[in-house]
Amino acid sequence: MLSSQETIDLFSKYVIPNYTRYPVALVRGEGSWVWDAEGKKYLDLFPGWGCNLLGHCPKPVVDAVIDQLKTFIHAPNSWYMENQGIWAKMLSERSFGGKAFFCNSGAEANEAAIKLVRLASVKPKYKIITFEGSFHGRTMGTLTATAQPKYQDGVQPLLPGFVYAPYGDLEAVRNLIDGETAAIMIEPVQGEGGVRVPPEGFLQGLRSLCDAHGLLLVFDEVQTGCGRLGTWFGYQHFGVRPDAMTLAKSISGGLAAGAMLTTAELAPALRPGMHASTFGGNPIAARAGIAAIEMIESQGLLKRAVEVGDRFRAALRTFQKECDIIREVRGIGTMVGVELDIDGTPIVQSCMENGLLINCTHGHILRLLPAMTMSDAEVDQGVEMLIAGIRRQMGK
Ligand SMILES: Cc1ncc(COP(=O)(O)O)c(C=O)c1O
């Protein structure tokens, strides 16, 4: 096996440097633990950037995928595939009873939703309202939906037809609606934007605006979906039903996959030939997706997601009382944000050096997306290591 440095050397020479990477090569994962090429073990509180909600290498998913690999790896969408059908049924039955389009990533799922909005809306309606601080992906369409100039600078012109509202400001949204507005698109809880939970009644208010003006409500559930908030989908936590929702990240237990679900009434707008994804809903992703749903149900993991997240937040709030650099501890289910008064980047670095993996977004918000499979002992260990990291930064 290559050392971390040998792998880094390969990247320096052969891989486009569009990511900022930690100087470590990870080689193995199990549950909430990962190992680097030198054999060092890390507790991973940000497994797979949210893709490994079931932990690394969850056995039911691994077993299903191995079996599928031996049977049929790929079939194009010009054929019917049993597993894709079963997967769509399982997602539909756990959400609003609609239909699914399958793809491979969050950006692709959101592109499908954007196209659905345009195809399902009566002209001249085409505009979509999104929110400051949102994150919807890096394709040109989803990048335009992502109302963050830092990701857009230099690649303009962007896709026409997106307008941005301040997050949580219902009045501003109302003022943006005009005769060309077709939809509102939002993450039920902003993830990359800093684990921002919507103000009370905000999502309900958006639903009412959509109903009053004949707009579609699209929820980007790439991060909040598939059990992360303790309900199958984030919209169920808030009791606000979207017209379409997008999923990816953990949908297939860590394998690359995505989906856009919409109501049976809207689904025909994506008529034959109007959208496609070669690998979308392939037999491997579908088997993994089915296994992920079955694992969550058979192991009672929706309930566990709430317990894990609440345990993190309770312990961190206790620490907050003696730590004046923590402004707020927030989140729902296994989305945990710790907003600091200081730069969080050195804390991430120091935690990593000491065997703990976390994330920091917007410079000062520590972000955890822990696996719903964590034991209480692992949560407690994670909290202890995180607090030690914060203390080191405070010089205490
Ligand atoms: C809410 C949300 N939407 C979309 C995306 C984009 O997903 P992907 O990187 O799979 O394209 C992300 C990625 O972090 C996300 O958090």
Short mmCIF file of C-alpha atoms and ligand atoms in Angstrom, two decimals:
data_model
loop_
_atom_site.label_atom_id
_atom_site.label_comp_id
_atom_site.label_asym_id
_atom_site.label_seq_id
_atom_site.Cartn_x
_atom_site.Cartn_y
_atom_site.Cartn_z
CA MET A 1 0.00 0.00 0.00
CA LEU A 2 1.19 3.53 -0.76
CA SER A 3 2.08 5.88 2.09
CA SER A 4 0.03 9.05 2.47
CA GLN A 5 2.94 11.02 1.01
CA GLU A 6 3.23 8.73 -2.02
CA THR A 7 -0.49 9.19 -2.72
CA ILE A 8 -0.17 12.96 -2.27
CA ASP A 9 2.67 12.93 -4.81
CA LEU A 10 0.42 11.17 -7.33
CA PHE A 11 -2.24 13.82 -6.81
CA SER A 12 0.27 16.66 -7.20
CA LYS A 13 1.22 15.32 -10.58
CA TYR A 14 -1.99 13.85 -11.97
CA VAL A 15 -5.12 15.16 -10.23
CA ILE A 16 -6.65 18.58 -10.91
CA PRO A 17 -6.22 20.64 -7.72
CA ASN A 18 -9.85 21.85 -7.38
CA TYR A 19 -10.21 20.54 -3.81
CA THR A 20 -8.45 21.64 -0.65
CA ARG A 21 -7.37 18.35 0.86
CA TYR A 22 -5.98 17.33 4.23
CA PRO A 23 -2.49 15.85 3.85
CA VAL A 24 -3.65 12.35 4.74
CA ALA A 25 -4.74 9.39 2.58
CA LEU A 26 -7.66 7.48 4.08
CA VAL A 27 -7.70 3.78 3.25
CA ARG A 28 -10.38 2.02 5.32
CA GLY A 29 -13.60 2.70 7.22
CA GLU A 30 -15.81 0.80 9.63
CA GLY A 31 -18.80 2.35 11.40
CA SER A 32 -17.70 5.75 12.67
CA TRP A 33 -14.00 4.98 12.36
CA VAL A 34 -11.52 5.47 9.53
CA TRP A 35 -7.85 4.60 9.16
CA ASP A 36 -5.14 6.36 7.17
CA ALA A 37 -2.34 4.78 5.16
CA GLU A 38 -0.03 4.90 8.20
CA GLY A 39 -2.56 2.94 10.31
CA LYS A 40 -3.68 5.94 12.38
CA LYS A 41 -7.31 5.64 13.51
CA TYR A 42 -9.78 8.55 13.49
CA LEU A 43 -13.26 8.96 14.96
CA ASP A 44 -15.25 10.36 12.05
CA LEU A 45 -17.98 12.85 12.96
CA PHE A 46 -18.31 14.01 9.35
CA PRO A 47 -18.36 10.66 7.55
CA GLY A 48 -18.29 11.05 3.80
CA TRP A 49 -19.52 14.67 3.94
CA GLY A 50 -22.93 13.33 4.90
CA CYS A 51 -22.93 10.32 2.57
CA ASN A 52 -22.15 7.81 5.30
CA LEU A 53 -25.17 8.35 7.52
CA LEU A 54 -25.15 4.59 8.14
CA GLY A 55 -21.46 4.65 9.05
CA HIS A 56 -18.62 3.39 6.89
CA CYS A 57 -19.17 0.07 5.10
CA PRO A 58 -22.57 -0.81 6.65
CA LYS A 59 -22.81 -4.62 6.45
CA PRO A 60 -26.33 -4.95 4.98
CA VAL A 61 -25.41 -2.54 2.18
CA VAL A 62 -22.03 -4.19 1.56
CA ASP A 63 -23.63 -7.65 1.39
CA ALA A 64 -26.38 -6.48 -0.97
CA VAL A 65 -23.89 -4.74 -3.26
CA ILE A 66 -21.53 -7.73 -3.40
CA ASP A 67 -24.44 -9.98 -4.33
CA GLN A 68 -25.63 -7.52 -6.99
CA LEU A 69 -22.11 -7.12 -8.41
CA LYS A 70 -22.04 -10.84 -9.12
CA THR A 71 -25.46 -10.73 -10.81
CA PHE A 72 -25.78 -7.58 -12.91
CA ILE A 73 -23.66 -4.42 -12.70
CA HIS A 74 -25.35 -2.13 -15.16
CA ALA A 75 -28.36 -1.86 -17.39
CA PRO A 76 -29.29 1.32 -19.23
CA ASN A 77 -32.61 3.07 -18.65
CA SER A 78 -33.91 1.81 -21.98
CA TRP A 79 -34.85 -1.34 -20.04
CA TYR A 80 -36.97 -2.01 -16.98
CA MET A 81 -35.06 -2.99 -13.85
CA GLU A 82 -36.76 -4.73 -10.96
CA ASN A 83 -34.62 -3.13 -8.26
CA GLN A 84 -35.12 0.41 -9.53
CA GLY A 85 -38.87 -0.16 -9.43
CA ILE A 86 -38.79 -1.57 -5.90
CA TRP A 87 -36.53 1.27 -4.72
CA ALA A 88 -38.87 3.89 -6.20
CA LYS A 89 -41.84 2.21 -4.48
CA MET A 90 -40.04 2.20 -1.12
CA LEU A 91 -39.15 5.89 -1.40
CA SER A 92 -42.65 6.78 -2.58
CA GLU A 93 -44.33 4.88 0.26
CA ARG A 94 -42.16 6.63 2.83
CA SER A 95 -42.75 10.10 1.38
CA PHE A 96 -45.70 11.72 -0.42
CA GLY A 97 -46.67 8.85 -2.69
CA GLY A 98 -45.14 10.28 -5.87
CA LYS A 99 -42.70 9.06 -8.50
CA ALA A 100 -38.91 9.05 -8.73
CA PHE A 101 -36.25 10.00 -11.28
CA PHE A 102 -32.87 8.49 -10.41
CA CYS A 103 -29.43 9.99 -10.97
CA ASN A 104 -25.99 9.95 -9.35
CA SER A 105 -25.52 13.06 -7.23
CA GLY A 106 -27.19 15.93 -5.45
CA ALA A 107 -26.45 18.45 -8.18
CA GLU A 108 -27.94 16.13 -10.76
CA ALA A 109 -31.07 15.61 -8.64
CA ASN A 110 -31.47 19.38 -8.34
CA GLU A 111 -30.95 19.83 -12.08
CA ALA A 112 -33.84 17.41 -12.59
CA ALA A 113 -35.98 19.47 -10.20
CA ILE A 114 -35.09 22.72 -12.01
CA LYS A 115 -36.02 21.13 -15.32
CA LEU A 116 -39.25 19.77 -13.82
CA VAL A 117 -40.16 23.29 -12.65
CA ARG A 118 -39.60 24.73 -16.10
CA LEU A 119 -41.48 21.94 -17.89
CA ALA A 120 -44.39 21.87 -15.45
CA SER A 121 -44.92 25.65 -15.32
CA VAL A 122 -47.12 27.56 -17.72
CA LYS A 123 -45.14 30.21 -19.63
CA PRO A 124 -44.08 32.93 -18.89
CA LYS A 125 -43.35 31.35 -15.48
CA TYR A 126 -39.78 30.05 -15.16
CA LYS A 127 -38.08 31.88 -12.29
CA ILE A 128 -37.03 30.09 -9.12
CA ILE A 129 -36.51 31.83 -5.78
CA THR A 130 -33.64 30.39 -3.72
CA PHE A 131 -31.99 31.58 -0.51
CA GLU A 132 -28.83 33.37 0.56
CA GLY A 133 -26.41 30.90 2.10
CA SER A 134 -27.96 27.98 0.26
CA PHE A 135 -26.02 25.16 -1.35
CA HIS A 136 -27.50 23.17 -4.21
CA GLY A 137 -24.48 21.91 -6.18
CA ARG A 138 -21.78 22.89 -8.65
CA THR A 139 -23.28 22.37 -12.09
CA MET A 140 -24.06 25.67 -13.81
CA GLY A 141 -27.76 25.42 -12.97
CA THR A 142 -27.37 24.38 -9.35
CA LEU A 143 -24.47 26.80 -8.88
CA THR A 144 -26.82 29.57 -9.96
CA ALA A 145 -29.40 28.28 -7.48
CA THR A 146 -26.66 28.39 -4.83
CA ALA A 147 -26.90 31.99 -3.66
CA GLN A 148 -23.27 32.35 -2.59
CA PRO A 149 -21.10 34.69 -4.69
CA LYS A 150 -17.89 33.01 -3.51
CA TYR A 151 -18.80 29.89 -5.52
CA GLN A 152 -20.00 31.85 -8.56
CA ASP A 153 -17.22 34.40 -9.02
CA GLY A 154 -15.36 33.93 -12.28
CA VAL A 155 -17.73 31.51 -13.99
CA GLN A 156 -20.45 33.97 -15.04
CA PRO A 157 -22.67 34.29 -16.99
CA LEU A 158 -24.89 32.14 -14.80
CA LEU A 159 -28.18 30.52 -15.78
CA PRO A 160 -30.97 33.08 -16.10
CA GLY A 161 -34.05 32.75 -13.94
CA PHE A 162 -32.88 32.63 -10.31
CA VAL A 163 -33.57 35.29 -7.69
CA TYR A 164 -32.36 35.21 -4.11
CA ALA A 165 -34.12 35.95 -0.85
CA PRO A 166 -32.59 36.37 2.60
CA TYR A 167 -33.02 33.10 4.48
CA GLY A 168 -35.97 33.18 6.87
CA ASP A 169 -37.47 36.41 5.52
CA LEU A 170 -40.99 35.60 4.33
CA GLU A 171 -41.78 39.20 3.43
CA ALA A 172 -38.74 39.38 1.14
CA VAL A 173 -39.88 36.21 -0.61
CA ARG A 174 -43.36 37.65 -1.07
CA ASN A 175 -41.86 40.79 -2.62
CA LEU A 176 -39.79 38.77 -5.11
CA ILE A 177 -42.77 36.91 -6.54
CA ASP A 178 -43.88 38.23 -9.91
CA GLY A 179 -45.73 36.92 -12.96
CA GLU A 180 -42.66 34.94 -14.06
CA THR A 181 -42.05 33.16 -10.76
CA ALA A 182 -42.49 29.40 -11.04
CA ALA A 183 -41.07 27.94 -7.83
CA ILE A 184 -39.33 28.31 -4.50
CA MET A 185 -36.41 25.99 -3.81
CA ILE A 186 -34.96 25.54 -0.33
CA GLU A 187 -33.05 23.19 1.96
CA PRO A 188 -35.35 22.44 4.95
CA VAL A 189 -32.25 22.99 7.09
CA GLN A 190 -29.30 24.75 5.44
CA GLY A 191 -26.29 22.46 5.65
CA GLU A 192 -23.21 24.00 4.08
CA GLY A 193 -24.77 27.38 4.94
CA GLY A 194 -24.05 26.65 8.60
CA VAL A 195 -26.65 24.17 9.95
CA ARG A 196 -29.26 26.92 9.83
CA VAL A 197 -32.67 25.79 11.09
CA PRO A 198 -35.54 27.81 9.58
CA PRO A 199 -37.37 30.21 11.87
CA GLU A 200 -40.66 28.90 13.30
CA GLY A 201 -43.39 28.91 10.64
CA PHE A 202 -41.05 29.87 7.76
CA LEU A 203 -41.46 26.70 5.70
CA GLN A 204 -45.21 26.73 6.37
CA GLY A 205 -45.24 30.35 5.16
CA LEU A 206 -43.45 29.35 1.95
CA ARG A 207 -46.04 26.60 1.37
CA SER A 208 -48.84 29.13 1.77
CA LEU A 209 -47.16 31.57 -0.64
CA CYS A 210 -46.74 28.77 -3.19
CA ASP A 211 -50.38 27.78 -2.84
CA ALA A 212 -51.57 31.38 -3.11
CA HIS A 213 -49.48 32.16 -6.22
CA GLY A 214 -49.55 28.78 -7.97
CA LEU A 215 -45.82 28.10 -7.43
CA LEU A 216 -44.05 24.80 -6.91
CA LEU A 217 -42.24 24.20 -3.64
CA VAL A 218 -39.02 22.23 -4.08
CA PHE A 219 -37.13 20.89 -1.08
CA ASP A 220 -33.46 20.10 -1.54
CA GLU A 221 -33.21 17.17 0.87
CA VAL A 222 -29.80 16.05 -0.32
CA GLN A 223 -28.51 16.51 3.23
CA THR A 224 -31.69 16.43 5.34
CA GLY A 225 -33.27 13.42 3.63
CA CYS A 226 -33.07 9.66 4.15
CA GLY A 227 -33.40 9.77 7.93
CA ARG A 228 -30.89 12.39 8.99
CA LEU A 229 -33.43 14.50 10.89
CA GLY A 230 -35.06 11.48 12.54
CA THR A 231 -37.91 11.37 10.03
CA TRP A 232 -37.59 9.74 6.63
CA PHE A 233 -37.43 13.16 5.03
CA GLY A 234 -36.86 16.59 6.53
CA TYR A 235 -40.20 17.91 5.30
CA GLN A 236 -41.94 15.43 7.60
CA HIS A 237 -40.18 16.94 10.61
CA PHE A 238 -41.65 20.34 9.74
CA GLY A 239 -45.03 19.05 8.53
CA VAL A 240 -44.71 20.92 5.21
CA ARG A 241 -45.16 18.90 2.03
CA PRO A 242 -43.14 19.94 -1.03
CA ASP A 243 -44.17 19.38 -4.65
CA ALA A 244 -40.77 17.91 -5.40
CA MET A 245 -37.77 16.87 -3.34
CA THR A 246 -34.24 15.91 -4.15
CA LEU A 247 -32.11 13.25 -2.46
CA ALA A 248 -28.50 12.07 -2.75
CA LYS A 249 -25.60 11.73 -0.26
CA SER A 250 -26.73 8.89 2.04
CA ILE A 251 -29.54 7.56 -0.18
CA SER A 252 -27.57 4.42 -1.11
CA GLY A 253 -25.69 3.86 2.13
CA GLY A 254 -22.53 5.59 0.84
CA LEU A 255 -22.62 4.64 -2.84
CA ALA A 256 -23.04 7.37 -5.45
CA ALA A 257 -26.73 7.92 -6.16
CA GLY A 258 -29.39 10.59 -6.25
CA ALA A 259 -33.10 10.96 -6.87
CA MET A 260 -35.74 13.57 -7.55
CA LEU A 261 -39.21 12.72 -6.33
CA THR A 262 -42.33 14.54 -7.34
CA THR A 263 -46.07 14.04 -7.19
CA ALA A 264 -47.85 11.68 -9.58
CA GLU A 265 -49.58 14.74 -11.08
CA LEU A 266 -46.35 16.60 -11.88
CA ALA A 267 -44.25 13.58 -12.89
CA PRO A 268 -45.48 13.41 -16.52
CA ALA A 269 -43.89 16.84 -17.15
CA LEU A 270 -40.58 14.97 -17.47
CA ARG A 271 -41.92 13.21 -20.54
CA PRO A 272 -39.93 10.56 -22.44
CA GLY A 273 -36.76 12.03 -23.93
CA MET A 274 -36.79 15.20 -21.82
CA HIS A 275 -34.32 14.04 -19.18
CA ALA A 276 -31.86 11.22 -18.61
CA SER A 277 -28.87 9.95 -16.67
CA THR A 278 -26.94 6.98 -18.01
CA PHE A 279 -26.06 5.52 -14.62
CA GLY A 280 -29.19 6.78 -12.83
CA GLY A 281 -30.95 4.10 -10.80
CA ASN A 282 -28.45 1.44 -11.86
CA PRO A 283 -28.77 -2.03 -10.33
CA ILE A 284 -25.94 -1.48 -7.80
CA ALA A 285 -27.21 1.89 -6.54
CA ALA A 286 -30.76 0.53 -6.39
CA ARG A 287 -29.83 -2.59 -4.42
CA ALA A 288 -27.77 -0.43 -2.05
CA GLY A 289 -30.65 2.04 -1.70
CA ILE A 290 -33.09 -0.74 -0.84
CA ALA A 291 -30.63 -2.22 1.66
CA ALA A 292 -30.11 1.20 3.26
CA ILE A 293 -33.86 1.66 3.82
CA GLU A 294 -34.21 -1.87 5.21
CA MET A 295 -31.26 -1.33 7.55
CA ILE A 296 -32.69 1.93 8.89
CA GLU A 297 -36.02 0.25 9.57
CA SER A 298 -34.79 -3.05 10.97
CA GLN A 299 -32.36 -1.32 13.34
CA GLY A 300 -34.71 1.49 14.43
CA LEU A 301 -32.24 4.10 13.19
CA LEU A 302 -34.68 6.99 12.68
CA LYS A 303 -35.18 7.10 16.44
CA ARG A 304 -31.44 6.62 16.94
CA ALA A 305 -30.65 9.65 14.74
CA VAL A 306 -32.58 11.83 17.17
CA GLU A 307 -30.86 10.26 20.19
CA VAL A 308 -27.38 10.66 18.69
CA GLY A 309 -27.94 14.28 17.67
CA ASP A 310 -29.60 15.24 20.95
CA ARG A 311 -26.77 13.65 22.93
CA PHE A 312 -24.20 15.71 21.00
CA ARG A 313 -26.17 18.94 21.42
CA ALA A 314 -26.89 18.40 25.13
CA ALA A 315 -23.21 17.75 25.94
CA LEU A 316 -22.00 20.66 23.81
CA ARG A 317 -24.56 23.01 25.38
CA THR A 318 -23.31 22.02 28.81
CA PHE A 319 -19.77 22.85 27.68
CA GLN A 320 -21.01 26.12 26.15
CA LYS A 321 -21.82 27.36 29.69
CA GLU A 322 -18.11 27.44 30.50
CA CYS A 323 -16.88 28.33 27.00
CA ASP A 324 -17.47 31.90 25.94
CA ILE A 325 -16.34 31.41 22.34
CA ILE A 326 -19.39 29.22 21.55
CA ARG A 327 -22.21 31.43 20.32
CA GLU A 328 -24.77 28.70 19.64
CA VAL A 329 -25.19 24.93 19.46
CA ARG A 330 -27.96 23.98 17.06
CA GLY A 331 -29.36 21.43 14.64
CA ILE A 332 -31.91 18.68 14.26
CA GLY A 333 -31.24 14.93 14.30
CA THR A 334 -27.69 14.18 13.21
CA MET A 335 -27.08 17.67 11.83
CA VAL A 336 -25.11 19.47 14.51
CA GLY A 337 -23.71 22.99 14.24
CA VAL A 338 -21.52 24.81 16.75
CA GLU A 339 -21.24 28.50 15.91
CA LEU A 340 -18.09 30.09 17.28
CA ASP A 341 -16.89 33.62 17.85
CA ILE A 342 -13.53 32.66 16.42
CA ASP A 343 -12.12 31.00 13.30
CA GLY A 344 -12.86 27.27 13.53
CA THR A 345 -10.29 26.11 10.96
CA PRO A 346 -7.43 25.57 13.44
CA ILE A 347 -9.80 23.52 15.64
CA VAL A 348 -10.54 21.18 12.72
CA GLN A 349 -6.82 20.85 12.09
CA SER A 350 -5.98 20.20 15.72
CA CYS A 351 -8.83 17.67 16.08
CA MET A 352 -7.58 15.83 13.01
CA GLU A 353 -4.05 15.65 14.39
CA ASN A 354 -5.58 14.18 17.55
CA GLY A 355 -7.71 11.57 15.76
CA LEU A 356 -11.07 13.32 15.32
CA LEU A 357 -12.61 14.33 11.98
CA ILE A 358 -15.03 17.27 11.92
CA ASN A 359 -15.89 20.03 9.45
CA CYS A 360 -15.98 23.80 9.62
CA THR A 361 -18.20 25.86 7.33
CA HIS A 362 -18.23 29.60 6.69
CA GLY A 363 -15.05 29.92 8.73
CA HIS A 364 -16.64 29.82 12.16
CA ILE A 365 -19.34 27.12 12.28
CA LEU A 366 -18.15 23.68 13.31
CA ARG A 367 -20.33 21.13 11.56
CA LEU A 368 -20.92 17.50 12.50
CA LEU A 369 -22.91 15.04 10.40
CA PRO A 370 -22.38 11.94 12.54
CA ALA A 371 -23.60 8.49 11.59
CA MET A 372 -26.99 7.46 13.01
CA THR A 373 -25.35 4.17 14.02
CA MET A 374 -23.06 5.72 16.66
CA SER A 375 -23.14 4.21 20.14
CA ASP A 376 -23.52 6.43 23.21
CA ALA A 377 -19.90 5.65 24.12
CA GLU A 378 -18.73 6.84 20.69
CA VAL A 379 -20.78 10.04 20.96
CA ASP A 380 -19.30 10.72 24.40
CA GLN A 381 -15.79 10.05 23.11
CA GLY A 382 -16.43 12.37 20.16
CA VAL A 383 -17.68 15.14 22.43
CA GLU A 384 -14.69 14.73 24.73
CA MET A 385 -12.25 14.92 21.81
CA LEU A 386 -14.04 17.92 20.31
CA ILE A 387 -14.05 19.80 23.60
CA ALA A 388 -10.34 19.02 23.99
CA GLY A 389 -9.78 20.47 20.51
CA ILE A 390 -11.68 23.67 21.35
CA ARG A 391 -9.81 24.00 24.66
CA ARG A 392 -6.46 23.63 22.90
CA GLN A 393 -7.44 26.49 20.62
CA MET A 394 -8.48 28.62 23.58
CA GLY A 395 -5.12 27.90 25.17
CA LYS A 396 -6.76 26.28 28.22
C1 LIG B 1 -28.18 20.48 0.28
C2 LIG B 1 -27.25 20.04 -0.81
N1 LIG B 1 -27.68 20.02 -2.08
C3 LIG B 1 -26.90 19.63 -3.09
C4 LIG B 1 -25.59 19.24 -2.87
C5 LIG B 1 -24.74 18.81 -4.01
O1 LIG B 1 -24.59 17.42 -3.98
P1 LIG B 1 -23.46 16.71 -4.87
O2 LIG B 1 -22.14 17.13 -4.34
O3 LIG B 1 -23.73 15.24 -4.68
O4 LIG B 1 -23.69 17.14 -6.27
C6 LIG B 1 -25.09 19.24 -1.56
C7 LIG B 1 -23.70 18.85 -1.30
O5 LIG B 1 -23.12 19.08 -0.29
C8 LIG B 1 -25.94 19.64 -0.51
O6 LIG B 1 -25.51 19.67 0.76
#
